[in-house]
XYZ file of C-alpha atoms in Angstrom:
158
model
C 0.000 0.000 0.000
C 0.965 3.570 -1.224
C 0.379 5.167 2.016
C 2.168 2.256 4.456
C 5.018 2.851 1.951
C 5.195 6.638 2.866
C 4.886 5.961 6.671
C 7.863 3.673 6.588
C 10.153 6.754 4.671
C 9.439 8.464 7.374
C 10.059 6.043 9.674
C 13.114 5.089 8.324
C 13.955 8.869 7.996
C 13.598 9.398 12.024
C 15.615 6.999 12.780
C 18.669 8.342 10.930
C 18.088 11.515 12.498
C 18.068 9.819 15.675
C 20.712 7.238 15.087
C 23.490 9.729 13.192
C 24.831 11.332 16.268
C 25.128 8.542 18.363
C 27.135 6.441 15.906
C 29.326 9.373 14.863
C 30.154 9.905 18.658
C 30.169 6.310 19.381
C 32.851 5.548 16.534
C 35.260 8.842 17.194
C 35.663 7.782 20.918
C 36.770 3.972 19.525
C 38.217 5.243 15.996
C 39.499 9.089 17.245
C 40.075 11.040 13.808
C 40.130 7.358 11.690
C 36.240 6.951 12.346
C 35.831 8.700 8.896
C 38.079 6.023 7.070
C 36.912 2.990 9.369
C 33.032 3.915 8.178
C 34.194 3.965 4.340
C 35.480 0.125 4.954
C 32.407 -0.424 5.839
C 31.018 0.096 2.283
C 32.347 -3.029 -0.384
C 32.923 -1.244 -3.247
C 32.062 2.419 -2.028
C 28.286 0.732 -2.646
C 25.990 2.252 -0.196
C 28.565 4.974 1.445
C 27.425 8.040 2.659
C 27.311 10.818 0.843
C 29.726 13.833 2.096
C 28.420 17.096 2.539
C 31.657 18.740 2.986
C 33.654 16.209 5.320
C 30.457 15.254 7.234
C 28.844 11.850 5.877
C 25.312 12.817 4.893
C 23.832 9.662 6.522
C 20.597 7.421 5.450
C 19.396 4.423 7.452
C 20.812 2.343 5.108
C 24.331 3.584 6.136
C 23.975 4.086 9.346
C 22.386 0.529 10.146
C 25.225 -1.037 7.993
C 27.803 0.768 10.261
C 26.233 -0.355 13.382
C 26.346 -4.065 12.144
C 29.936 -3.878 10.890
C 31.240 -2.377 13.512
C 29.339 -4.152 16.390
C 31.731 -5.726 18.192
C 34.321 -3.162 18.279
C 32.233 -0.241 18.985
C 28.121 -0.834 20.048
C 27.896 -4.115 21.968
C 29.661 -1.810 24.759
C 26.514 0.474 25.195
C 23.886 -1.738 23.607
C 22.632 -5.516 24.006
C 21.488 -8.383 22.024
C 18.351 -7.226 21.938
C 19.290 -4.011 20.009
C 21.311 -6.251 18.074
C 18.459 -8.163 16.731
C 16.157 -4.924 16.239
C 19.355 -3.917 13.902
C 18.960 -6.452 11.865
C 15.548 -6.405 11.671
C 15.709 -2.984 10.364
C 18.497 -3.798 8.034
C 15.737 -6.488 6.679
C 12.935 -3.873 6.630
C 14.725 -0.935 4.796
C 16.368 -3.550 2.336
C 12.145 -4.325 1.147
C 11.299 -1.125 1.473
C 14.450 0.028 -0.757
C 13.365 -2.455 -3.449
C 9.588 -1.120 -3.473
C 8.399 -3.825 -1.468
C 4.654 -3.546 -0.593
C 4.103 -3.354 3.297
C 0.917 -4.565 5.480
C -0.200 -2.443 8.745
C 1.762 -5.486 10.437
C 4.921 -4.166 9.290
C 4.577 -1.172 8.969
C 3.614 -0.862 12.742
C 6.746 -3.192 13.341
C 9.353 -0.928 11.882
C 7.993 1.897 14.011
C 8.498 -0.078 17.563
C 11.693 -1.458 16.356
C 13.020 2.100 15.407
C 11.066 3.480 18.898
C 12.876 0.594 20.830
C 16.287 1.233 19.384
C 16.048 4.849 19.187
C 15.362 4.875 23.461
C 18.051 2.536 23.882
C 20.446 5.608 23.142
C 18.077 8.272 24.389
C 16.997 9.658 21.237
C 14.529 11.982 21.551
C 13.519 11.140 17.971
C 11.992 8.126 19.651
C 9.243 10.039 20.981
C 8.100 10.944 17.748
C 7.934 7.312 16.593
C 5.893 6.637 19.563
C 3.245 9.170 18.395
C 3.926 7.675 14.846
C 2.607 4.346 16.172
C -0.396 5.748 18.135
C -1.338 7.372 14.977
C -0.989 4.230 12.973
C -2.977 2.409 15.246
C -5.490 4.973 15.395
C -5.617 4.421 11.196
C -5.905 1.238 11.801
C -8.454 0.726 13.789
C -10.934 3.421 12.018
C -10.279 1.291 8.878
C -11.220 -1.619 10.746
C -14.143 -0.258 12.279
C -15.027 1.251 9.089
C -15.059 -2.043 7.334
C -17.380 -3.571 9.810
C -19.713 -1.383 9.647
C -20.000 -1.743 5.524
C -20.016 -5.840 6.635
C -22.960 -4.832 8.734
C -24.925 -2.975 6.650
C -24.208 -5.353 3.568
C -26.348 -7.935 5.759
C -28.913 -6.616 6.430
């Protein structure tokens, strides 16, 4: 659906905001002034890197997520657990369909938005509050389509 397809770019879009700080931070206090170069070897091929925006990577979720998994045992398993680890991946998964125009269901959708939320508060983003909202709005959608759809059941019957 056109519209759960939106929601997760913006999903996807809060969590870089939220995540970019905290892995540039996390990877200059392992990586001091190399954190730029470690990043790049991050990327086979230069496929997926950052873009620059002067010397500052202009990061995506894509790049960021990719980081986080590449780099997990030398720089995130410190602060985060395997929980976080997992709700990387997951991510990873999600943004990989949704990169390739994948259709997604309210399931999904609603999943990416608690996996950003929970990773996102596991480094005290305050981005995470406003995939919290995200989700109550969602849910909201949902359930007036729902509702809605029961009610045209209902009045087919009778």
């Amino acid at each position: 659906m056109a519209q759960d397809h939106a929601q997760v770019t913006r999903a996807l879009n809060s969590l870089a905001k939220g995540l970019a700080p905290f892995v540039e931070e996390r990877m200059e206090v392992i990586y001091k002034n190399r954190w730029r170069s470690v990043v790049q070897d991050s990327f086979r091929g230069g496929r997926g890197l950052p873009q620059q925006t002067g010397s500052e990577p202009n990061w995506d979720a894509h790049s960021l997520l990719t980081v986080m998994w590449d780099q997990w045992n030398s720089v995130f398993r410190h602060q985060l657990g395997h929980a976080e680890r997992s709700l990387v991946s997951e991510l990873r998964t999600f943004r990989n369909q949704w990169a390739h125009q994948e259709a997604f269901e309210f399931d999904d959708t609603y999943r990416i938005y608690d996996s950003a939320e929970r990773l996102l508060s596991a480094i005290d983003s305050p981005e995470a509050q406003w995939l919290a909202k995200g989700k109550r709005e969602l849910m909201k959608a949902e359930f007036d389509r729902e509702l809605r759809a029961a009610y045209r059941r209902s009045k087919a019957r009778r």
